[in-house]
Amino acid sequence: MSQFFYVHPDNPQQRLMKQAVAMIQDGAVIVYPTDSGYALGCHLGDKKALERICQIRNIDMDHDFALVCRDLSELSDYAKVDNTAFRLMKNNTPGAYTFIFKATKEVPKRLMNPKKKTIGIRIPENNIAQALLEELNEPLLSTTLIMPGEATAEYDPEHIRDILEKRVDLILNGGYLGEHPTTIVDFSEGEVDIIREGEGDPEPFR
């Protein structure tokens, strides 16, 4: 049975963030709010937790996963970023974007796109996600919580509790979020390629 934390959306309780991080570091799979709906997350080095996430979503290990970061300070450790991409990200984050880059050797191979050797990067504009990442002090391996057979992310934490409370370790209830898919911007081939237009304004990247 999963734990269910009611987290204040504007001022997340630090004691709950500390408990959540301790669970992540101990191998937990969590559900947490972002600016694009709820997501599944785990420690980026935890293979067993990643396998559980794949089972929940009914996806394989070749899925395009993302590293969710608190800011740009962690970027160069995990992604190969040129000056143009860095400036664009600096001017438009945090926000509802997913950025695709060639991955560095710091990224476990199982997290990269197997053909392109890329990794997704997110810097979410959500107070709970930011507080969690600040406490964790490293990126969180993440994927949008889209259940098998569904086309959109889950955004109602009470419904998530009904369907996943026996399959995840922790649900951070940050309120009813609505559906806000990210804009996906691919920097991996040197050019800027907008793969999907979503909540984030694509104009700065055209």
mmCIF file with all atom_site columns, C-alpha atoms in Angstrom:
data_model
loop_
_atom_site.group_PDB
_atom_site.id
_atom_site.type_symbol
_atom_site.label_atom_id
_atom_site.label_alt_id
_atom_site.label_comp_id
_atom_site.label_asym_id
_atom_site.label_entity_id
_atom_site.label_seq_id
_atom_site.pdbx_PDB_ins_code
_atom_site.Cartn_x
_atom_site.Cartn_y
_atom_site.Cartn_z
_atom_site.occupancy
_atom_site.B_iso_or_equiv
_atom_site.pdbx_formal_charge
_atom_site.auth_seq_id
_atom_site.auth_comp_id
_atom_site.auth_asym_id
_atom_site.auth_atom_id
_atom_site.pdbx_PDB_model_num
ATOM 1   C CA . MET A 1 1   ? 0.000  0.000  0.000   1.00 0.00 ? 1   MET A CA 1
ATOM 2   C CA . SER A 1 2   ? 1.466  3.333  -1.024  1.00 0.00 ? 2   SER A CA 1
ATOM 3   C CA . GLN A 1 3   ? 1.831  6.375  1.193   1.00 0.00 ? 3   GLN A CA 1
ATOM 4   C CA . PHE A 1 4   ? -0.217 9.419  0.213   1.00 0.00 ? 4   PHE A CA 1
ATOM 5   C CA . PHE A 1 5   ? 1.110  12.864 1.135   1.00 0.00 ? 5   PHE A CA 1
ATOM 6   C CA . TYR A 1 6   ? -1.066 15.962 0.868   1.00 0.00 ? 6   TYR A CA 1
ATOM 7   C CA . VAL A 1 7   ? 1.469  18.604 -0.175  1.00 0.00 ? 7   VAL A CA 1
ATOM 8   C CA . HIS A 1 8   ? 0.759  22.325 -0.183  1.00 0.00 ? 8   HIS A CA 1
ATOM 9   C CA . PRO A 1 9   ? 0.999  23.445 -3.835  1.00 0.00 ? 9   PRO A CA 1
ATOM 10  C CA . ASP A 1 10  ? 2.537  26.839 -3.019  1.00 0.00 ? 10  ASP A CA 1
ATOM 11  C CA . ASN A 1 11  ? 4.581  26.061 0.088   1.00 0.00 ? 11  ASN A CA 1
ATOM 12  C CA . PRO A 1 12  ? 5.513  22.347 0.069   1.00 0.00 ? 12  PRO A CA 1
ATOM 13  C CA . GLN A 1 13  ? 6.173  21.002 3.556   1.00 0.00 ? 13  GLN A CA 1
ATOM 14  C CA . GLN A 1 14  ? 9.902  20.345 3.890   1.00 0.00 ? 14  GLN A CA 1
ATOM 15  C CA . ARG A 1 15  ? 9.400  17.384 6.221   1.00 0.00 ? 15  ARG A CA 1
ATOM 16  C CA . LEU A 1 16  ? 7.332  15.665 3.511   1.00 0.00 ? 16  LEU A CA 1
ATOM 17  C CA . MET A 1 17  ? 10.000 16.415 0.906   1.00 0.00 ? 17  MET A CA 1
ATOM 18  C CA . LYS A 1 18  ? 12.644 14.887 3.179   1.00 0.00 ? 18  LYS A CA 1
ATOM 19  C CA . GLN A 1 19  ? 10.533 11.764 3.647   1.00 0.00 ? 19  GLN A CA 1
ATOM 20  C CA . ALA A 1 20  ? 9.936  11.517 -0.102  1.00 0.00 ? 20  ALA A CA 1
ATOM 21  C CA . VAL A 1 21  ? 13.643 11.839 -0.897  1.00 0.00 ? 21  VAL A CA 1
ATOM 22  C CA . ALA A 1 22  ? 14.564 9.205  1.698   1.00 0.00 ? 22  ALA A CA 1
ATOM 23  C CA . MET A 1 23  ? 12.110 6.842  0.001   1.00 0.00 ? 23  MET A CA 1
ATOM 24  C CA . ILE A 1 24  ? 13.503 7.613  -3.478  1.00 0.00 ? 24  ILE A CA 1
ATOM 25  C CA . GLN A 1 25  ? 17.027 6.930  -2.272  1.00 0.00 ? 25  GLN A CA 1
ATOM 26  C CA . ASP A 1 26  ? 15.782 3.646  -0.809  1.00 0.00 ? 26  ASP A CA 1
ATOM 27  C CA . GLY A 1 27  ? 14.382 2.455  -4.141  1.00 0.00 ? 27  GLY A CA 1
ATOM 28  C CA . ALA A 1 28  ? 10.845 3.870  -4.170  1.00 0.00 ? 28  ALA A CA 1
ATOM 29  C CA . VAL A 1 29  ? 8.709  4.565  -7.224  1.00 0.00 ? 29  VAL A CA 1
ATOM 30  C CA . ILE A 1 30  ? 6.769  7.778  -6.671  1.00 0.00 ? 30  ILE A CA 1
ATOM 31  C CA . VAL A 1 31  ? 4.002  9.760  -8.341  1.00 0.00 ? 31  VAL A CA 1
ATOM 32  C CA . TYR A 1 32  ? 4.546  13.506 -8.204  1.00 0.00 ? 32  TYR A CA 1
ATOM 33  C CA . PRO A 1 33  ? 3.084  16.658 -9.791  1.00 0.00 ? 33  PRO A CA 1
ATOM 34  C CA . THR A 1 34  ? 4.735  18.635 -12.577 1.00 0.00 ? 34  THR A CA 1
ATOM 35  C CA . ASP A 1 35  ? 3.602  21.498 -14.790 1.00 0.00 ? 35  ASP A CA 1
ATOM 36  C CA . SER A 1 36  ? 2.357  18.957 -17.346 1.00 0.00 ? 36  SER A CA 1
ATOM 37  C CA . GLY A 1 37  ? 0.330  16.608 -15.144 1.00 0.00 ? 37  GLY A CA 1
ATOM 38  C CA . TYR A 1 38  ? 1.503  13.847 -12.834 1.00 0.00 ? 38  TYR A CA 1
ATOM 39  C CA . ALA A 1 39  ? 4.642  11.823 -13.476 1.00 0.00 ? 39  ALA A CA 1
ATOM 40  C CA . LEU A 1 40  ? 6.308  8.644  -12.268 1.00 0.00 ? 40  LEU A CA 1
ATOM 41  C CA . GLY A 1 41  ? 9.767  9.081  -10.799 1.00 0.00 ? 41  GLY A CA 1
ATOM 42  C CA . CYS A 1 42  ? 12.619 7.116  -9.249  1.00 0.00 ? 42  CYS A CA 1
ATOM 43  C CA . HIS A 1 43  ? 16.333 7.405  -8.550  1.00 0.00 ? 43  HIS A CA 1
ATOM 44  C CA . LEU A 1 44  ? 18.237 7.615  -11.828 1.00 0.00 ? 44  LEU A CA 1
ATOM 45  C CA . GLY A 1 45  ? 20.585 4.792  -10.837 1.00 0.00 ? 45  GLY A CA 1
ATOM 46  C CA . ASP A 1 46  ? 17.911 2.348  -9.667  1.00 0.00 ? 46  ASP A CA 1
ATOM 47  C CA . LYS A 1 47  ? 17.323 -0.339 -12.296 1.00 0.00 ? 47  LYS A CA 1
ATOM 48  C CA . LYS A 1 48  ? 14.663 -2.219 -10.304 1.00 0.00 ? 48  LYS A CA 1
ATOM 49  C CA . ALA A 1 49  ? 12.599 0.935  -9.769  1.00 0.00 ? 49  ALA A CA 1
ATOM 50  C CA . LEU A 1 50  ? 12.874 1.714  -13.484 1.00 0.00 ? 50  LEU A CA 1
ATOM 51  C CA . GLU A 1 51  ? 11.622 -1.776 -14.322 1.00 0.00 ? 51  GLU A CA 1
ATOM 52  C CA . ARG A 1 52  ? 8.608  -1.198 -12.067 1.00 0.00 ? 52  ARG A CA 1
ATOM 53  C CA . ILE A 1 53  ? 7.834  2.054  -13.871 1.00 0.00 ? 53  ILE A CA 1
ATOM 54  C CA . CYS A 1 54  ? 7.991  0.215  -17.204 1.00 0.00 ? 54  CYS A CA 1
ATOM 55  C CA . GLN A 1 55  ? 5.551  -2.386 -15.873 1.00 0.00 ? 55  GLN A CA 1
ATOM 56  C CA . ILE A 1 56  ? 3.100  0.259  -14.660 1.00 0.00 ? 56  ILE A CA 1
ATOM 57  C CA . ARG A 1 57  ? 3.092  2.026  -18.011 1.00 0.00 ? 57  ARG A CA 1
ATOM 58  C CA . ASN A 1 58  ? 3.470  -1.150 -20.073 1.00 0.00 ? 58  ASN A CA 1
ATOM 59  C CA . ILE A 1 59  ? 6.488  0.232  -21.900 1.00 0.00 ? 59  ILE A CA 1
ATOM 60  C CA . ASP A 1 60  ? 9.890  -1.299 -22.583 1.00 0.00 ? 60  ASP A CA 1
ATOM 61  C CA . MET A 1 61  ? 13.317 -0.091 -21.538 1.00 0.00 ? 61  MET A CA 1
ATOM 62  C CA . ASP A 1 62  ? 13.762 1.568  -24.960 1.00 0.00 ? 62  ASP A CA 1
ATOM 63  C CA . HIS A 1 63  ? 11.211 4.227  -24.005 1.00 0.00 ? 63  HIS A CA 1
ATOM 64  C CA . ASP A 1 64  ? 12.412 7.841  -24.109 1.00 0.00 ? 64  ASP A CA 1
ATOM 65  C CA . PHE A 1 65  ? 12.871 8.731  -20.454 1.00 0.00 ? 65  PHE A CA 1
ATOM 66  C CA . ALA A 1 66  ? 13.653 12.163 -19.038 1.00 0.00 ? 66  ALA A CA 1
ATOM 67  C CA . LEU A 1 67  ? 15.835 13.528 -16.297 1.00 0.00 ? 67  LEU A CA 1
ATOM 68  C CA . VAL A 1 68  ? 13.920 16.137 -14.343 1.00 0.00 ? 68  VAL A CA 1
ATOM 69  C CA . CYS A 1 69  ? 16.275 18.833 -13.044 1.00 0.00 ? 69  CYS A CA 1
ATOM 70  C CA . ARG A 1 70  ? 15.802 21.754 -10.657 1.00 0.00 ? 70  ARG A CA 1
ATOM 71  C CA . ASP A 1 71  ? 17.735 24.180 -12.896 1.00 0.00 ? 71  ASP A CA 1
ATOM 72  C CA . LEU A 1 72  ? 20.470 24.405 -15.531 1.00 0.00 ? 72  LEU A CA 1
ATOM 73  C CA . SER A 1 73  ? 23.326 23.781 -13.091 1.00 0.00 ? 73  SER A CA 1
ATOM 74  C CA . GLU A 1 74  ? 23.079 20.003 -13.581 1.00 0.00 ? 74  GLU A CA 1
ATOM 75  C CA . LEU A 1 75  ? 22.662 20.135 -17.335 1.00 0.00 ? 75  LEU A CA 1
ATOM 76  C CA . SER A 1 76  ? 26.226 19.665 -18.566 1.00 0.00 ? 76  SER A CA 1
ATOM 77  C CA . ASP A 1 77  ? 26.717 16.562 -16.417 1.00 0.00 ? 77  ASP A CA 1
ATOM 78  C CA . TYR A 1 78  ? 24.086 14.651 -18.368 1.00 0.00 ? 78  TYR A CA 1
ATOM 79  C CA . ALA A 1 79  ? 23.567 16.400 -21.729 1.00 0.00 ? 79  ALA A CA 1
ATOM 80  C CA . LYS A 1 80  ? 25.823 17.710 -24.481 1.00 0.00 ? 80  LYS A CA 1
ATOM 81  C CA . VAL A 1 81  ? 24.645 21.307 -24.733 1.00 0.00 ? 81  VAL A CA 1
ATOM 82  C CA . ASP A 1 82  ? 26.052 24.025 -26.996 1.00 0.00 ? 82  ASP A CA 1
ATOM 83  C CA . ASN A 1 83  ? 25.924 27.742 -26.203 1.00 0.00 ? 83  ASN A CA 1
ATOM 84  C CA . THR A 1 84  ? 22.871 28.443 -28.376 1.00 0.00 ? 84  THR A CA 1
ATOM 85  C CA . ALA A 1 85  ? 20.795 25.725 -26.719 1.00 0.00 ? 85  ALA A CA 1
ATOM 86  C CA . PHE A 1 86  ? 21.926 26.837 -23.265 1.00 0.00 ? 86  PHE A CA 1
ATOM 87  C CA . ARG A 1 87  ? 20.879 30.444 -23.894 1.00 0.00 ? 87  ARG A CA 1
ATOM 88  C CA . LEU A 1 88  ? 17.481 29.367 -25.203 1.00 0.00 ? 88  LEU A CA 1
ATOM 89  C CA . MET A 1 89  ? 16.897 27.136 -22.188 1.00 0.00 ? 89  MET A CA 1
ATOM 90  C CA . LYS A 1 90  ? 18.070 29.809 -19.765 1.00 0.00 ? 90  LYS A CA 1
ATOM 91  C CA . ASN A 1 91  ? 15.524 32.256 -21.176 1.00 0.00 ? 91  ASN A CA 1
ATOM 92  C CA . ASN A 1 92  ? 12.621 29.776 -21.169 1.00 0.00 ? 92  ASN A CA 1
ATOM 93  C CA . THR A 1 93  ? 12.959 27.622 -18.066 1.00 0.00 ? 93  THR A CA 1
ATOM 94  C CA . PRO A 1 94  ? 11.484 26.538 -15.811 1.00 0.00 ? 94  PRO A CA 1
ATOM 95  C CA . GLY A 1 95  ? 8.538  25.686 -18.021 1.00 0.00 ? 95  GLY A CA 1
ATOM 96  C CA . ALA A 1 96  ? 6.480  23.045 -19.799 1.00 0.00 ? 96  ALA A CA 1
ATOM 97  C CA . TYR A 1 97  ? 9.187  21.892 -22.178 1.00 0.00 ? 97  TYR A CA 1
ATOM 98  C CA . THR A 1 98  ? 11.025 18.628 -22.760 1.00 0.00 ? 98  THR A CA 1
ATOM 99  C CA . PHE A 1 99  ? 14.455 19.127 -24.324 1.00 0.00 ? 99  PHE A CA 1
ATOM 100 C CA . ILE A 1 100 ? 16.229 16.336 -26.198 1.00 0.00 ? 100 ILE A CA 1
ATOM 101 C CA . PHE A 1 101 ? 20.043 16.186 -26.198 1.00 0.00 ? 101 PHE A CA 1
ATOM 102 C CA . LYS A 1 102 ? 22.814 13.736 -26.878 1.00 0.00 ? 102 LYS A CA 1
ATOM 103 C CA . ALA A 1 103 ? 23.542 12.104 -23.531 1.00 0.00 ? 103 ALA A CA 1
ATOM 104 C CA . THR A 1 104 ? 26.897 12.212 -21.763 1.00 0.00 ? 104 THR A CA 1
ATOM 105 C CA . LYS A 1 105 ? 28.622 9.174  -20.289 1.00 0.00 ? 105 LYS A CA 1
ATOM 106 C CA . GLU A 1 106 ? 27.133 10.086 -16.894 1.00 0.00 ? 106 GLU A CA 1
ATOM 107 C CA . VAL A 1 107 ? 23.742 8.854  -18.123 1.00 0.00 ? 107 VAL A CA 1
ATOM 108 C CA . PRO A 1 108 ? 23.249 5.091  -17.657 1.00 0.00 ? 108 PRO A CA 1
ATOM 109 C CA . LYS A 1 109 ? 22.926 3.432  -21.071 1.00 0.00 ? 109 LYS A CA 1
ATOM 110 C CA . ARG A 1 110 ? 19.548 1.942  -20.143 1.00 0.00 ? 110 ARG A CA 1
ATOM 111 C CA . LEU A 1 111 ? 18.123 5.480  -19.904 1.00 0.00 ? 111 LEU A CA 1
ATOM 112 C CA . MET A 1 112 ? 19.262 6.650  -23.333 1.00 0.00 ? 112 MET A CA 1
ATOM 113 C CA . ASN A 1 113 ? 17.381 6.277  -26.577 1.00 0.00 ? 113 ASN A CA 1
ATOM 114 C CA . PRO A 1 114 ? 19.105 3.100  -27.834 1.00 0.00 ? 114 PRO A CA 1
ATOM 115 C CA . LYS A 1 115 ? 19.550 4.337  -31.396 1.00 0.00 ? 115 LYS A CA 1
ATOM 116 C CA . LYS A 1 116 ? 20.124 8.064  -30.997 1.00 0.00 ? 116 LYS A CA 1
ATOM 117 C CA . LYS A 1 117 ? 21.867 7.951  -27.579 1.00 0.00 ? 117 LYS A CA 1
ATOM 118 C CA . THR A 1 118 ? 19.742 10.858 -26.446 1.00 0.00 ? 118 THR A CA 1
ATOM 119 C CA . ILE A 1 119 ? 18.123 11.837 -23.156 1.00 0.00 ? 119 ILE A CA 1
ATOM 120 C CA . GLY A 1 120 ? 15.214 14.112 -22.335 1.00 0.00 ? 120 GLY A CA 1
ATOM 121 C CA . ILE A 1 121 ? 15.683 17.011 -19.918 1.00 0.00 ? 121 ILE A CA 1
ATOM 122 C CA . ARG A 1 122 ? 12.861 18.729 -17.980 1.00 0.00 ? 122 ARG A CA 1
ATOM 123 C CA . ILE A 1 123 ? 12.983 21.745 -15.689 1.00 0.00 ? 123 ILE A CA 1
ATOM 124 C CA . PRO A 1 124 ? 9.398  21.942 -14.425 1.00 0.00 ? 124 PRO A CA 1
ATOM 125 C CA . GLU A 1 125 ? 7.580  25.046 -13.238 1.00 0.00 ? 125 GLU A CA 1
ATOM 126 C CA . ASN A 1 126 ? 5.898  23.395 -10.277 1.00 0.00 ? 126 ASN A CA 1
ATOM 127 C CA . ASN A 1 127 ? 6.634  24.271 -6.662  1.00 0.00 ? 127 ASN A CA 1
ATOM 128 C CA . ILE A 1 128 ? 6.331  20.702 -5.378  1.00 0.00 ? 128 ILE A CA 1
ATOM 129 C CA . ALA A 1 129 ? 8.561  19.267 -8.088  1.00 0.00 ? 129 ALA A CA 1
ATOM 130 C CA . GLN A 1 130 ? 11.123 22.009 -7.461  1.00 0.00 ? 130 GLN A CA 1
ATOM 131 C CA . ALA A 1 131 ? 11.092 21.444 -3.688  1.00 0.00 ? 131 ALA A CA 1
ATOM 132 C CA . LEU A 1 132 ? 11.524 17.712 -4.203  1.00 0.00 ? 132 LEU A CA 1
ATOM 133 C CA . LEU A 1 133 ? 14.459 18.222 -6.587  1.00 0.00 ? 133 LEU A CA 1
ATOM 134 C CA . GLU A 1 134 ? 16.073 20.744 -4.262  1.00 0.00 ? 134 GLU A CA 1
ATOM 135 C CA . GLU A 1 135 ? 15.967 18.219 -1.429  1.00 0.00 ? 135 GLU A CA 1
ATOM 136 C CA . LEU A 1 136 ? 17.132 15.359 -3.677  1.00 0.00 ? 136 LEU A CA 1
ATOM 137 C CA . ASN A 1 137 ? 20.072 17.452 -4.963  1.00 0.00 ? 137 ASN A CA 1
ATOM 138 C CA . GLU A 1 138 ? 20.259 15.521 -8.248  1.00 0.00 ? 138 GLU A CA 1
ATOM 139 C CA . PRO A 1 139 ? 17.964 14.852 -11.216 1.00 0.00 ? 139 PRO A CA 1
ATOM 140 C CA . LEU A 1 140 ? 15.010 12.512 -10.908 1.00 0.00 ? 140 LEU A CA 1
ATOM 141 C CA . LEU A 1 141 ? 14.435 9.843  -13.534 1.00 0.00 ? 141 LEU A CA 1
ATOM 142 C CA . SER A 1 142 ? 10.933 10.447 -14.790 1.00 0.00 ? 142 SER A CA 1
ATOM 143 C CA . THR A 1 143 ? 8.230  9.657  -17.300 1.00 0.00 ? 143 THR A CA 1
ATOM 144 C CA . THR A 1 144 ? 4.764  11.113 -17.687 1.00 0.00 ? 144 THR A CA 1
ATOM 145 C CA . LEU A 1 145 ? 2.089  9.068  -15.926 1.00 0.00 ? 145 LEU A CA 1
ATOM 146 C CA . ILE A 1 146 ? 0.095  7.790  -18.895 1.00 0.00 ? 146 ILE A CA 1
ATOM 147 C CA . MET A 1 147 ? -1.657 4.516  -18.148 1.00 0.00 ? 147 MET A CA 1
ATOM 148 C CA . PRO A 1 148 ? -1.784 1.725  -20.767 1.00 0.00 ? 148 PRO A CA 1
ATOM 149 C CA . GLY A 1 149 ? -4.517 2.394  -23.304 1.00 0.00 ? 149 GLY A CA 1
ATOM 150 C CA . GLU A 1 150 ? -4.751 6.082  -22.415 1.00 0.00 ? 150 GLU A CA 1
ATOM 151 C CA . ALA A 1 151 ? -3.592 8.999  -24.568 1.00 0.00 ? 151 ALA A CA 1
ATOM 152 C CA . THR A 1 152 ? -3.149 11.677 -21.909 1.00 0.00 ? 152 THR A CA 1
ATOM 153 C CA . ALA A 1 153 ? -1.408 12.092 -18.569 1.00 0.00 ? 153 ALA A CA 1
ATOM 154 C CA . GLU A 1 154 ? -3.182 11.468 -15.293 1.00 0.00 ? 154 GLU A CA 1
ATOM 155 C CA . TYR A 1 155 ? -4.011 14.705 -13.481 1.00 0.00 ? 155 TYR A CA 1
ATOM 156 C CA . ASP A 1 156 ? -6.371 13.702 -10.632 1.00 0.00 ? 156 ASP A CA 1
ATOM 157 C CA . PRO A 1 157 ? -4.414 12.438 -7.585  1.00 0.00 ? 157 PRO A CA 1
ATOM 158 C CA . GLU A 1 158 ? -7.451 10.748 -6.037  1.00 0.00 ? 158 GLU A CA 1
ATOM 159 C CA . HIS A 1 159 ? -7.989 8.727  -9.221  1.00 0.00 ? 159 HIS A CA 1
ATOM 160 C CA . ILE A 1 160 ? -4.266 7.912  -9.301  1.00 0.00 ? 160 ILE A CA 1
ATOM 161 C CA . ARG A 1 161 ? -4.594 6.613  -5.750  1.00 0.00 ? 161 ARG A CA 1
ATOM 162 C CA . ASP A 1 162 ? -7.461 4.358  -6.803  1.00 0.00 ? 162 ASP A CA 1
ATOM 163 C CA . ILE A 1 163 ? -5.544 2.769  -9.674  1.00 0.00 ? 163 ILE A CA 1
ATOM 164 C CA . LEU A 1 164 ? -1.961 2.720  -8.377  1.00 0.00 ? 164 LEU A CA 1
ATOM 165 C CA . GLU A 1 165 ? -1.909 2.626  -4.579  1.00 0.00 ? 165 GLU A CA 1
ATOM 166 C CA . LYS A 1 166 ? -0.719 -0.998 -4.588  1.00 0.00 ? 166 LYS A CA 1
ATOM 167 C CA . ARG A 1 167 ? 1.859  -0.466 -7.347  1.00 0.00 ? 167 ARG A CA 1
ATOM 168 C CA . VAL A 1 168 ? 3.777  2.648  -6.278  1.00 0.00 ? 168 VAL A CA 1
ATOM 169 C CA . ASP A 1 169 ? 5.362  3.520  -2.941  1.00 0.00 ? 169 ASP A CA 1
ATOM 170 C CA . LEU A 1 170 ? 4.375  7.160  -2.627  1.00 0.00 ? 170 LEU A CA 1
ATOM 171 C CA . ILE A 1 171 ? 1.883  9.574  -4.188  1.00 0.00 ? 171 ILE A CA 1
ATOM 172 C CA . LEU A 1 172 ? 2.462  13.296 -3.692  1.00 0.00 ? 172 LEU A CA 1
ATOM 173 C CA . ASN A 1 173 ? -0.943 14.932 -3.925  1.00 0.00 ? 173 ASN A CA 1
ATOM 174 C CA . GLY A 1 174 ? -0.428 18.410 -5.299  1.00 0.00 ? 174 GLY A CA 1
ATOM 175 C CA . GLY A 1 175 ? -4.041 18.919 -6.279  1.00 0.00 ? 175 GLY A CA 1
ATOM 176 C CA . TYR A 1 176 ? -6.013 18.515 -9.481  1.00 0.00 ? 176 TYR A CA 1
ATOM 177 C CA . LEU A 1 177 ? -3.735 19.669 -12.294 1.00 0.00 ? 177 LEU A CA 1
ATOM 178 C CA . GLY A 1 178 ? -5.467 19.323 -15.649 1.00 0.00 ? 178 GLY A CA 1
ATOM 179 C CA . GLU A 1 179 ? -3.774 18.120 -18.828 1.00 0.00 ? 179 GLU A CA 1
ATOM 180 C CA . HIS A 1 180 ? -0.864 20.252 -20.076 1.00 0.00 ? 180 HIS A CA 1
ATOM 181 C CA . PRO A 1 181 ? 1.502  18.307 -22.373 1.00 0.00 ? 181 PRO A CA 1
ATOM 182 C CA . THR A 1 182 ? 4.992  19.689 -22.796 1.00 0.00 ? 182 THR A CA 1
ATOM 183 C CA . THR A 1 183 ? 6.424  21.192 -25.936 1.00 0.00 ? 183 THR A CA 1
ATOM 184 C CA . ILE A 1 184 ? 9.255  18.908 -27.102 1.00 0.00 ? 184 ILE A CA 1
ATOM 185 C CA . VAL A 1 185 ? 12.349 20.624 -28.500 1.00 0.00 ? 185 VAL A CA 1
ATOM 186 C CA . ASP A 1 186 ? 15.102 18.447 -30.010 1.00 0.00 ? 186 ASP A CA 1
ATOM 187 C CA . PHE A 1 187 ? 18.647 19.858 -29.937 1.00 0.00 ? 187 PHE A CA 1
ATOM 188 C CA . SER A 1 188 ? 20.375 16.513 -30.469 1.00 0.00 ? 188 SER A CA 1
ATOM 189 C CA . GLU A 1 189 ? 21.350 16.981 -34.135 1.00 0.00 ? 189 GLU A CA 1
ATOM 190 C CA . GLY A 1 190 ? 22.644 20.525 -33.859 1.00 0.00 ? 190 GLY A CA 1
ATOM 191 C CA . GLU A 1 191 ? 19.546 22.164 -35.328 1.00 0.00 ? 191 GLU A CA 1
ATOM 192 C CA . VAL A 1 192 ? 16.482 23.148 -33.326 1.00 0.00 ? 192 VAL A CA 1
ATOM 193 C CA . ASP A 1 193 ? 13.606 20.789 -34.131 1.00 0.00 ? 193 ASP A CA 1
ATOM 194 C CA . ILE A 1 194 ? 10.193 21.256 -32.504 1.00 0.00 ? 194 ILE A CA 1
ATOM 195 C CA . ILE A 1 195 ? 8.827  17.721 -32.326 1.00 0.00 ? 195 ILE A CA 1
ATOM 196 C CA . ARG A 1 196 ? 5.580  18.554 -30.525 1.00 0.00 ? 196 ARG A CA 1
ATOM 197 C CA . GLU A 1 197 ? 3.826  21.796 -29.692 1.00 0.00 ? 197 GLU A CA 1
ATOM 198 C CA . GLY A 1 198 ? 2.288  21.717 -26.242 1.00 0.00 ? 198 GLY A CA 1
ATOM 199 C CA . GLU A 1 199 ? 1.904  23.992 -23.239 1.00 0.00 ? 199 GLU A CA 1
ATOM 200 C CA . GLY A 1 200 ? 5.302  25.636 -23.597 1.00 0.00 ? 200 GLY A CA 1
ATOM 201 C CA . ASP A 1 201 ? 5.439  28.476 -26.136 1.00 0.00 ? 201 ASP A CA 1
ATOM 202 C CA . PRO A 1 202 ? 7.318  27.151 -29.199 1.00 0.00 ? 202 PRO A CA 1
ATOM 203 C CA . GLU A 1 203 ? 8.008  30.598 -30.709 1.00 0.00 ? 203 GLU A CA 1
ATOM 204 C CA . PRO A 1 204 ? 11.347 31.252 -28.926 1.00 0.00 ? 204 PRO A CA 1
ATOM 205 C CA . PHE A 1 205 ? 12.729 28.089 -30.533 1.00 0.00 ? 205 PHE A CA 1
ATOM 206 C CA . ARG A 1 206 ? 11.690 28.740 -34.140 1.00 0.00 ? 206 ARG A CA 1
#
